[in-house]
Amino acid sequence: MRKQFAVIGLGRFGSSVCKELYKLGHDVLAIDNNEEKVNNMTDHSTHSVIASGTDESALHSLGIRNFDYVIVAIGDNIQSSILCTLILKELGVSNVWVKAQNYYHHRVLEKIGADRIVHPEQDMGIRIAQHLVSEKIVDYIELSDEYSIIEVIATEKVSNKSLDQLNVRAKYGCTILAIKRGNDINISPFPSEMIELNDILIVIGHKNDLKRFEEEGM
Ligand code: ATP
């Protein structure tokens, strides 16, 4: 379903979010107080507007309240990021996602009602570290302090075996959610599904269980 997004702050993070949402077929309003940043986004957004994220009347006139999600990607200027978030919540925006610079910024954003706070640099750092330590792990998404989703490459040890035979849930306590093979993805594999060498398994579980599965089961 087509959704309405607004991205405020078009630095590296904001502009990537904006481009990708637009590419995925959604309506995206791109906002920045820097004219050049706004011009760079004209071909990658539905509308691009020069405005400050701290200008309440400008945001109100843009009908910001009606957007499904507003992403605040104002980076270095923590004060503007906080003020912008506060205005958005006061205007009644239901989903405000904000990029935080540090722990204190995060805590303030939490207090003023940001719906989701992201730390792209830290998250990416963790994912890259996971790739570095294990050649089998091709991607890693942290769900909480305890749970994650990993994408692992099927080795000889698991190939030509069915999910039933592998019995990953009973042996390791984690679940194979989906299997990627080339460009195809099977999101609800049957227990009889056979795993082939170099398939990518998308597995969810407790971090300790995933580690055990990756080290002993793969
Ligand atoms: P990134 O890492 O995503 O490049 P950054 O952490 O370097 O971001 P900045 O470059 O400081 O962050 O800010 C991101 C964008 O936010 C810039 O394009 C800047 O012009 C814009 N910006 C800063 N303050 C405001 C504001 N009050 N209203 C709208 N846009 C703003």
PDB file of C-alpha atoms and ligand atoms in Angstrom:
ATOM      1  CA  MET A   1       0.000   0.000   0.000  1.00  0.00           C
ATOM      2  CA  ARG A   2       1.235   3.448  -0.933  1.00  0.00           C
ATOM      3  CA  LYS A   3       2.159   5.473   2.138  1.00  0.00           C
ATOM      4  CA  GLN A   4       2.888   9.145   2.736  1.00  0.00           C
ATOM      5  CA  PHE A   5       6.324   9.957   4.137  1.00  0.00           C
ATOM      6  CA  ALA A   6       8.074  13.207   4.908  1.00  0.00           C
ATOM      7  CA  VAL A   7      11.828  13.365   5.435  1.00  0.00           C
ATOM      8  CA  ILE A   8      13.222  16.417   7.219  1.00  0.00           C
ATOM      9  CA  GLY A   9      16.983  16.896   6.779  1.00  0.00           C
ATOM     10  CA  LEU A  10      18.542  15.667   3.561  1.00  0.00           C
ATOM     11  CA  GLY A  11      22.104  14.794   4.575  1.00  0.00           C
ATOM     12  CA  ARG A  12      23.537  11.384   3.662  1.00  0.00           C
ATOM     13  CA  PHE A  13      21.097   9.497   5.880  1.00  0.00           C
ATOM     14  CA  GLY A  14      17.955  11.515   5.119  1.00  0.00           C
ATOM     15  CA  SER A  15      18.582  11.558   1.373  1.00  0.00           C
ATOM     16  CA  SER A  16      19.142   7.759   1.287  1.00  0.00           C
ATOM     17  CA  VAL A  17      15.897   7.176   3.183  1.00  0.00           C
ATOM     18  CA  CYS A  18      14.086   9.568   0.853  1.00  0.00           C
ATOM     19  CA  LYS A  19      15.437   8.002  -2.361  1.00  0.00           C
ATOM     20  CA  GLU A  20      14.704   4.461  -1.251  1.00  0.00           C
ATOM     21  CA  LEU A  21      11.131   5.204  -0.141  1.00  0.00           C
ATOM     22  CA  TYR A  22      10.471   6.946  -3.448  1.00  0.00           C
ATOM     23  CA  LYS A  23      12.019   4.071  -5.375  1.00  0.00           C
ATOM     24  CA  LEU A  24       9.721   1.695  -3.485  1.00  0.00           C
ATOM     25  CA  GLY A  25       6.752   3.624  -4.886  1.00  0.00           C
ATOM     26  CA  HIS A  26       5.710   5.742  -1.897  1.00  0.00           C
ATOM     27  CA  ASP A  27       4.855   9.441  -1.724  1.00  0.00           C
ATOM     28  CA  VAL A  28       7.761  11.327  -0.211  1.00  0.00           C
ATOM     29  CA  LEU A  29       7.971  14.958   0.769  1.00  0.00           C
ATOM     30  CA  ALA A  30      11.628  16.001   1.112  1.00  0.00           C
ATOM     31  CA  ILE A  31      12.343  18.982   3.370  1.00  0.00           C
ATOM     32  CA  ASP A  32      15.597  20.793   4.120  1.00  0.00           C
ATOM     33  CA  ASN A  33      16.532  24.386   4.897  1.00  0.00           C
ATOM     34  CA  ASN A  34      19.389  24.179   2.396  1.00  0.00           C
ATOM     35  CA  GLU A  35      18.324  24.957  -1.163  1.00  0.00           C
ATOM     36  CA  GLU A  36      20.998  22.817  -2.792  1.00  0.00           C
ATOM     37  CA  LYS A  37      20.018  19.734  -0.753  1.00  0.00           C
ATOM     38  CA  VAL A  38      16.396  20.252  -1.755  1.00  0.00           C
ATOM     39  CA  ASN A  39      17.271  20.653  -5.448  1.00  0.00           C
ATOM     40  CA  ASN A  40      19.284  17.420  -5.374  1.00  0.00           C
ATOM     41  CA  MET A  41      16.178  15.577  -4.256  1.00  0.00           C
ATOM     42  CA  THR A  42      13.701  16.851  -6.883  1.00  0.00           C
ATOM     43  CA  ASP A  43      14.076  13.727  -9.045  1.00  0.00           C
ATOM     44  CA  HIS A  44      14.008  11.402  -6.031  1.00  0.00           C
ATOM     45  CA  SER A  45      10.892  12.602  -4.203  1.00  0.00           C
ATOM     46  CA  THR A  46       7.262  13.460  -4.910  1.00  0.00           C
ATOM     47  CA  HIS A  47       7.769  17.035  -3.674  1.00  0.00           C
ATOM     48  CA  SER A  48      10.817  18.792  -2.304  1.00  0.00           C
ATOM     49  CA  VAL A  49      10.516  21.945  -0.256  1.00  0.00           C
ATOM     50  CA  ILE A  50      12.897  24.455   1.295  1.00  0.00           C
ATOM     51  CA  ALA A  51      11.724  24.890   4.880  1.00  0.00           C
ATOM     52  CA  SER A  52      13.082  24.664   8.369  1.00  0.00           C
ATOM     53  CA  GLY A  53      12.084  21.697  10.487  1.00  0.00           C
ATOM     54  CA  THR A  54      11.809  24.089  13.412  1.00  0.00           C
ATOM     55  CA  ASP A  55       9.317  26.389  11.697  1.00  0.00           C
ATOM     56  CA  GLU A  56       6.000  25.296  13.137  1.00  0.00           C
ATOM     57  CA  SER A  57       3.810  27.317  10.791  1.00  0.00           C
ATOM     58  CA  ALA A  58       5.701  26.079   7.717  1.00  0.00           C
ATOM     59  CA  LEU A  59       5.273  22.462   8.826  1.00  0.00           C
ATOM     60  CA  HIS A  60       1.609  23.095   9.575  1.00  0.00           C
ATOM     61  CA  SER A  61       1.060  24.635   6.111  1.00  0.00           C
ATOM     62  CA  LEU A  62       2.677  21.580   4.525  1.00  0.00           C
ATOM     63  CA  GLY A  63      -0.033  19.473   6.158  1.00  0.00           C
ATOM     64  CA  ILE A  64       2.633  17.496   7.996  1.00  0.00           C
ATOM     65  CA  ARG A  65       0.021  16.065  10.360  1.00  0.00           C
ATOM     66  CA  ASN A  66      -1.466  13.974   7.556  1.00  0.00           C
ATOM     67  CA  PHE A  67       1.714  12.056   6.778  1.00  0.00           C
ATOM     68  CA  ASP A  68       1.898   8.434   7.896  1.00  0.00           C
ATOM     69  CA  TYR A  69       5.539   8.799   8.916  1.00  0.00           C
ATOM     70  CA  VAL A  70       7.851  11.744   9.384  1.00  0.00           C
ATOM     71  CA  ILE A  71      11.580  11.010   9.548  1.00  0.00           C
ATOM     72  CA  VAL A  72      13.729  13.612  11.287  1.00  0.00           C
ATOM     73  CA  ALA A  73      17.221  13.266   9.875  1.00  0.00           C
ATOM     74  CA  ILE A  74      18.700  16.533  11.070  1.00  0.00           C
ATOM     75  CA  GLY A  75      22.164  15.504  12.130  1.00  0.00           C
ATOM     76  CA  ASP A  76      24.663  17.722  13.855  1.00  0.00           C
ATOM     77  CA  ASN A  77      22.219  20.286  15.154  1.00  0.00           C
ATOM     78  CA  ILE A  78      20.761  18.403  18.115  1.00  0.00           C
ATOM     79  CA  GLN A  79      18.744  21.390  19.286  1.00  0.00           C
ATOM     80  CA  SER A  80      16.953  21.641  15.919  1.00  0.00           C
ATOM     81  CA  SER A  81      16.353  17.896  15.848  1.00  0.00           C
ATOM     82  CA  ILE A  82      14.732  18.023  19.306  1.00  0.00           C
ATOM     83  CA  LEU A  83      12.654  21.102  18.548  1.00  0.00           C
ATOM     84  CA  CYS A  84      11.497  19.647  15.235  1.00  0.00           C
ATOM     85  CA  THR A  85      10.446  16.391  16.926  1.00  0.00           C
ATOM     86  CA  LEU A  86       8.588  18.288  19.631  1.00  0.00           C
ATOM     87  CA  ILE A  87       6.694  20.375  17.060  1.00  0.00           C
ATOM     88  CA  LEU A  88       5.788  17.271  15.035  1.00  0.00           C
ATOM     89  CA  LYS A  89       4.398  15.485  18.082  1.00  0.00           C
ATOM     90  CA  GLU A  90       2.499  18.601  19.167  1.00  0.00           C
ATOM     91  CA  LEU A  91       1.025  18.915  15.679  1.00  0.00           C
ATOM     92  CA  GLY A  92      -0.251  15.359  16.085  1.00  0.00           C
ATOM     93  CA  VAL A  93       1.997  13.399  13.692  1.00  0.00           C
ATOM     94  CA  SER A  94       1.418   9.783  14.641  1.00  0.00           C
ATOM     95  CA  ASN A  95       4.766   8.262  13.648  1.00  0.00           C
ATOM     96  CA  VAL A  96       7.903  10.297  14.133  1.00  0.00           C
ATOM     97  CA  TRP A  97      11.192   8.484  13.559  1.00  0.00           C
ATOM     98  CA  VAL A  98      14.316  10.362  14.526  1.00  0.00           C
ATOM     99  CA  LYS A  99      18.008   9.876  13.917  1.00  0.00           C
ATOM    100  CA  ALA A 100      19.859  10.337  17.210  1.00  0.00           C
ATOM    101  CA  GLN A 101      23.424  11.545  17.512  1.00  0.00           C
ATOM    102  CA  ASN A 102      24.218  10.175  20.957  1.00  0.00           C
ATOM    103  CA  TYR A 103      22.817   8.695  24.152  1.00  0.00           C
ATOM    104  CA  TYR A 104      21.644  12.003  25.674  1.00  0.00           C
ATOM    105  CA  HIS A 105      19.975  13.026  22.443  1.00  0.00           C
ATOM    106  CA  HIS A 106      18.251   9.619  22.467  1.00  0.00           C
ATOM    107  CA  ARG A 107      16.994  10.110  26.011  1.00  0.00           C
ATOM    108  CA  VAL A 108      15.541  13.541  25.291  1.00  0.00           C
ATOM    109  CA  LEU A 109      13.848  12.244  22.132  1.00  0.00           C
ATOM    110  CA  GLU A 110      12.319   9.433  24.153  1.00  0.00           C
ATOM    111  CA  LYS A 111      10.942  11.889  26.702  1.00  0.00           C
ATOM    112  CA  ILE A 112       9.317  14.143  24.119  1.00  0.00           C
ATOM    113  CA  GLY A 113       7.545  11.238  22.460  1.00  0.00           C
ATOM    114  CA  ALA A 114       9.605  10.218  19.411  1.00  0.00           C
ATOM    115  CA  ASP A 115       8.060   6.963  18.216  1.00  0.00           C
ATOM    116  CA  ARG A 116      11.270   5.383  17.019  1.00  0.00           C
ATOM    117  CA  ILE A 117      14.849   6.495  17.539  1.00  0.00           C
ATOM    118  CA  VAL A 118      17.536   5.210  15.224  1.00  0.00           C
ATOM    119  CA  HIS A 119      21.314   5.202  15.399  1.00  0.00           C
ATOM    120  CA  PRO A 120      22.341   4.399  11.820  1.00  0.00           C
ATOM    121  CA  GLU A 121      26.091   4.596  12.362  1.00  0.00           C
ATOM    122  CA  GLN A 122      26.062   2.287  15.391  1.00  0.00           C
ATOM    123  CA  ASP A 123      23.629  -0.158  13.775  1.00  0.00           C
ATOM    124  CA  MET A 124      25.684  -0.319  10.615  1.00  0.00           C
ATOM    125  CA  GLY A 125      28.855  -0.753  12.665  1.00  0.00           C
ATOM    126  CA  ILE A 126      27.327  -3.770  14.433  1.00  0.00           C
ATOM    127  CA  ARG A 127      26.182  -5.301  11.160  1.00  0.00           C
ATOM    128  CA  ILE A 128      29.572  -4.838   9.543  1.00  0.00           C
ATOM    129  CA  ALA A 129      31.319  -6.345  12.586  1.00  0.00           C
ATOM    130  CA  GLN A 130      29.027  -9.383  12.337  1.00  0.00           C
ATOM    131  CA  HIS A 131      29.997  -9.837   8.668  1.00  0.00           C
ATOM    132  CA  LEU A 132      33.658  -9.503   9.578  1.00  0.00           C
ATOM    133  CA  VAL A 133      33.671 -12.143  12.292  1.00  0.00           C
ATOM    134  CA  SER A 134      31.674 -14.732  10.403  1.00  0.00           C
ATOM    135  CA  GLU A 135      32.028 -15.471   6.727  1.00  0.00           C
ATOM    136  CA  LYS A 136      28.741 -17.336   6.872  1.00  0.00           C
ATOM    137  CA  ILE A 137      26.687 -14.379   8.096  1.00  0.00           C
ATOM    138  CA  VAL A 138      25.685 -12.106   5.228  1.00  0.00           C
ATOM    139  CA  ASP A 139      23.345  -9.857   7.166  1.00  0.00           C
ATOM    140  CA  TYR A 140      22.326  -9.188  10.718  1.00  0.00           C
ATOM    141  CA  ILE A 141      19.400  -7.280  12.199  1.00  0.00           C
ATOM    142  CA  GLU A 142      19.237  -6.645  15.905  1.00  0.00           C
ATOM    143  CA  LEU A 143      15.628  -6.854  17.176  1.00  0.00           C
ATOM    144  CA  SER A 144      16.392  -6.259  20.850  1.00  0.00           C
ATOM    145  CA  ASP A 145      19.250  -6.819  23.289  1.00  0.00           C
ATOM    146  CA  GLU A 146      18.468 -10.528  23.174  1.00  0.00           C
ATOM    147  CA  TYR A 147      16.931 -11.343  19.815  1.00  0.00           C
ATOM    148  CA  SER A 148      18.193 -10.977  16.251  1.00  0.00           C
ATOM    149  CA  ILE A 149      17.607 -12.059  12.705  1.00  0.00           C
ATOM    150  CA  ILE A 150      20.597 -13.332  10.727  1.00  0.00           C
ATOM    151  CA  GLU A 151      21.078 -14.277   7.123  1.00  0.00           C
ATOM    152  CA  VAL A 152      23.505 -17.184   6.764  1.00  0.00           C
ATOM    153  CA  ILE A 153      24.837 -18.996   3.738  1.00  0.00           C
ATOM    154  CA  ALA A 154      23.943 -22.686   3.639  1.00  0.00           C
ATOM    155  CA  THR A 155      27.102 -24.783   3.848  1.00  0.00           C
ATOM    156  CA  GLU A 156      27.600 -28.415   2.810  1.00  0.00           C
ATOM    157  CA  LYS A 157      26.637 -29.432   6.321  1.00  0.00           C
ATOM    158  CA  VAL A 158      23.010 -28.370   5.838  1.00  0.00           C
ATOM    159  CA  SER A 159      22.579 -28.711   2.086  1.00  0.00           C
ATOM    160  CA  ASN A 160      20.521 -31.538   0.595  1.00  0.00           C
ATOM    161  CA  LYS A 161      18.635 -31.798   3.871  1.00  0.00           C
ATOM    162  CA  SER A 162      15.033 -30.838   4.524  1.00  0.00           C
ATOM    163  CA  LEU A 163      14.045 -28.354   7.228  1.00  0.00           C
ATOM    164  CA  ASP A 164      12.412 -31.266   8.976  1.00  0.00           C
ATOM    165  CA  GLN A 165      15.652 -33.252   9.000  1.00  0.00           C
ATOM    166  CA  LEU A 166      17.635 -30.287  10.260  1.00  0.00           C
ATOM    167  CA  ASN A 167      15.168 -29.690  13.067  1.00  0.00           C
ATOM    168  CA  VAL A 168      16.805 -26.361  13.893  1.00  0.00           C
ATOM    169  CA  ARG A 169      14.057 -25.274  16.277  1.00  0.00           C
ATOM    170  CA  ALA A 170      14.376 -28.328  18.494  1.00  0.00           C
ATOM    171  CA  LYS A 171      18.172 -28.493  18.332  1.00  0.00           C
ATOM    172  CA  TYR A 172      19.065 -24.823  18.594  1.00  0.00           C
ATOM    173  CA  GLY A 173      15.863 -23.000  19.611  1.00  0.00           C
ATOM    174  CA  CYS A 174      15.855 -20.748  16.548  1.00  0.00           C
ATOM    175  CA  THR A 175      13.551 -20.651  13.532  1.00  0.00           C
ATOM    176  CA  ILE A 176      14.265 -20.548   9.800  1.00  0.00           C
ATOM    177  CA  LEU A 177      11.844 -17.876   8.599  1.00  0.00           C
ATOM    178  CA  ALA A 178      12.668 -17.876   4.916  1.00  0.00           C
ATOM    179  CA  ILE A 179      15.034 -19.243   2.292  1.00  0.00           C
ATOM    180  CA  LYS A 180      16.570 -17.103  -0.443  1.00  0.00           C
ATOM    181  CA  ARG A 181      17.741 -18.833  -3.604  1.00  0.00           C
ATOM    182  CA  GLY A 182      19.092 -16.489  -6.258  1.00  0.00           C
ATOM    183  CA  ASN A 183      16.385 -13.884  -6.799  1.00  0.00           C
ATOM    184  CA  ASP A 184      13.641 -16.032  -5.285  1.00  0.00           C
ATOM    185  CA  ILE A 185      12.607 -15.939  -1.688  1.00  0.00           C
ATOM    186  CA  ASN A 186      10.416 -18.542  -0.023  1.00  0.00           C
ATOM    187  CA  ILE A 187       8.867 -16.853   2.985  1.00  0.00           C
ATOM    188  CA  SER A 188       6.949 -19.802   4.380  1.00  0.00           C
ATOM    189  CA  PRO A 189       9.000 -22.883   3.659  1.00  0.00           C
ATOM    190  CA  PHE A 190       7.366 -26.256   4.277  1.00  0.00           C
ATOM    191  CA  PRO A 191       9.117 -28.706   6.607  1.00  0.00           C
ATOM    192  CA  SER A 192       9.821 -30.818   3.516  1.00  0.00           C
ATOM    193  CA  GLU A 193      11.693 -27.959   1.794  1.00  0.00           C
ATOM    194  CA  MET A 194      15.191 -29.062   0.779  1.00  0.00           C
ATOM    195  CA  ILE A 195      18.090 -26.708   1.401  1.00  0.00           C
ATOM    196  CA  GLU A 196      20.619 -26.287  -1.385  1.00  0.00           C
ATOM    197  CA  LEU A 197      24.272 -25.298  -1.092  1.00  0.00           C
ATOM    198  CA  ASN A 198      24.647 -21.486  -1.009  1.00  0.00           C
ATOM    199  CA  ASP A 199      20.979 -20.847  -0.224  1.00  0.00           C
ATOM    200  CA  ILE A 200      20.603 -17.979   2.192  1.00  0.00           C
ATOM    201  CA  LEU A 201      18.715 -18.895   5.340  1.00  0.00           C
ATOM    202  CA  ILE A 202      16.946 -16.143   7.250  1.00  0.00           C
ATOM    203  CA  VAL A 203      16.908 -17.212  10.858  1.00  0.00           C
ATOM    204  CA  ILE A 204      15.363 -15.592  13.947  1.00  0.00           C
ATOM    205  CA  GLY A 205      16.222 -16.411  17.525  1.00  0.00           C
ATOM    206  CA  HIS A 206      17.966 -15.576  20.763  1.00  0.00           C
ATOM    207  CA  LYS A 207      21.497 -14.359  20.094  1.00  0.00           C
ATOM    208  CA  ASN A 208      23.026 -17.265  22.028  1.00  0.00           C
ATOM    209  CA  ASP A 209      20.964 -19.795  20.064  1.00  0.00           C
ATOM    210  CA  LEU A 210      21.831 -18.161  16.759  1.00  0.00           C
ATOM    211  CA  LYS A 211      25.508 -18.236  17.662  1.00  0.00           C
ATOM    212  CA  ARG A 212      25.288 -21.913  18.535  1.00  0.00           C
ATOM    213  CA  PHE A 213      23.441 -22.668  15.288  1.00  0.00           C
ATOM    214  CA  GLU A 214      25.951 -20.733  13.219  1.00  0.00           C
ATOM    215  CA  GLU A 215      28.957 -22.349  14.915  1.00  0.00           C
ATOM    216  CA  GLU A 216      27.759 -25.913  15.338  1.00  0.00           C
ATOM    217  CA  GLY A 217      24.843 -26.352  12.981  1.00  0.00           C
ATOM    218  CA  MET A 218      26.207 -24.769   9.822  1.00  0.00           C
TER     219      MET A 218
HETATM  220  P1  ATP B   1      24.291  12.692   7.543  1.00  0.00           P
HETATM  221  O1  ATP B   1      25.217  11.852   8.348  1.00  0.00           O
HETATM  222  O2  ATP B   1      22.965  12.086   7.288  1.00  0.00           O
HETATM  223  O3  ATP B   1      24.902  13.300   6.313  1.00  0.00           O
HETATM  224  P2  ATP B   1      24.774  14.719   9.393  1.00  0.00           P
HETATM  225  O4  ATP B   1      24.791  14.008  10.702  1.00  0.00           O
HETATM  226  O5  ATP B   1      26.070  15.098   8.766  1.00  0.00           O
HETATM  227  O6  ATP B   1      23.901  13.894   8.417  1.00  0.00           O
HETATM  228  P3  ATP B   1      23.830  17.326   8.928  1.00  0.00           P
HETATM  229  O7  ATP B   1      24.525  17.363   7.614  1.00  0.00           O
HETATM  230  O8  ATP B   1      24.240  18.255   9.985  1.00  0.00           O
HETATM  231  O9  ATP B   1      23.821  15.895   9.523  1.00  0.00           O
HETATM  232  O10 ATP B   1      22.257  17.539   8.704  1.00  0.00           O
HETATM  233  C1  ATP B   1      21.530  16.796   7.821  1.00  0.00           C
HETATM  234  C2  ATP B   1      20.685  17.739   6.973  1.00  0.00           C
HETATM  235  O11 ATP B   1      19.762  18.430   7.795  1.00  0.00           O
HETATM  236  C3  ATP B   1      21.472  18.789   6.207  1.00  0.00           C
HETATM  237  O12 ATP B   1      21.153  18.683   4.839  1.00  0.00           O
HETATM  238  C4  ATP B   1      20.989  20.115   6.791  1.00  0.00           C
HETATM  239  O13 ATP B   1      20.877  21.121   5.808  1.00  0.00           O
HETATM  240  C5  ATP B   1      19.618  19.746   7.315  1.00  0.00           C
HETATM  241  N1  ATP B   1      19.133  20.606   8.394  1.00  0.00           N
HETATM  242  C6  ATP B   1      19.825  21.059   9.474  1.00  0.00           C
HETATM  243  N2  ATP B   1      19.023  21.805  10.252  1.00  0.00           N
HETATM  244  C7  ATP B   1      17.802  21.820   9.653  1.00  0.00           C
HETATM  245  C8  ATP B   1      16.543  22.414   9.951  1.00  0.00           C
HETATM  246  N3  ATP B   1      16.360  23.160  11.047  1.00  0.00           N
HETATM  247  N4  ATP B   1      15.519  22.223   9.093  1.00  0.00           N
HETATM  248  C9  ATP B   1      15.661  21.471   7.990  1.00  0.00           C
HETATM  249  N5  ATP B   1      16.813  20.878   7.657  1.00  0.00           N
HETATM  250  C10 ATP B   1      17.879  21.048   8.463  1.00  0.00           C
END
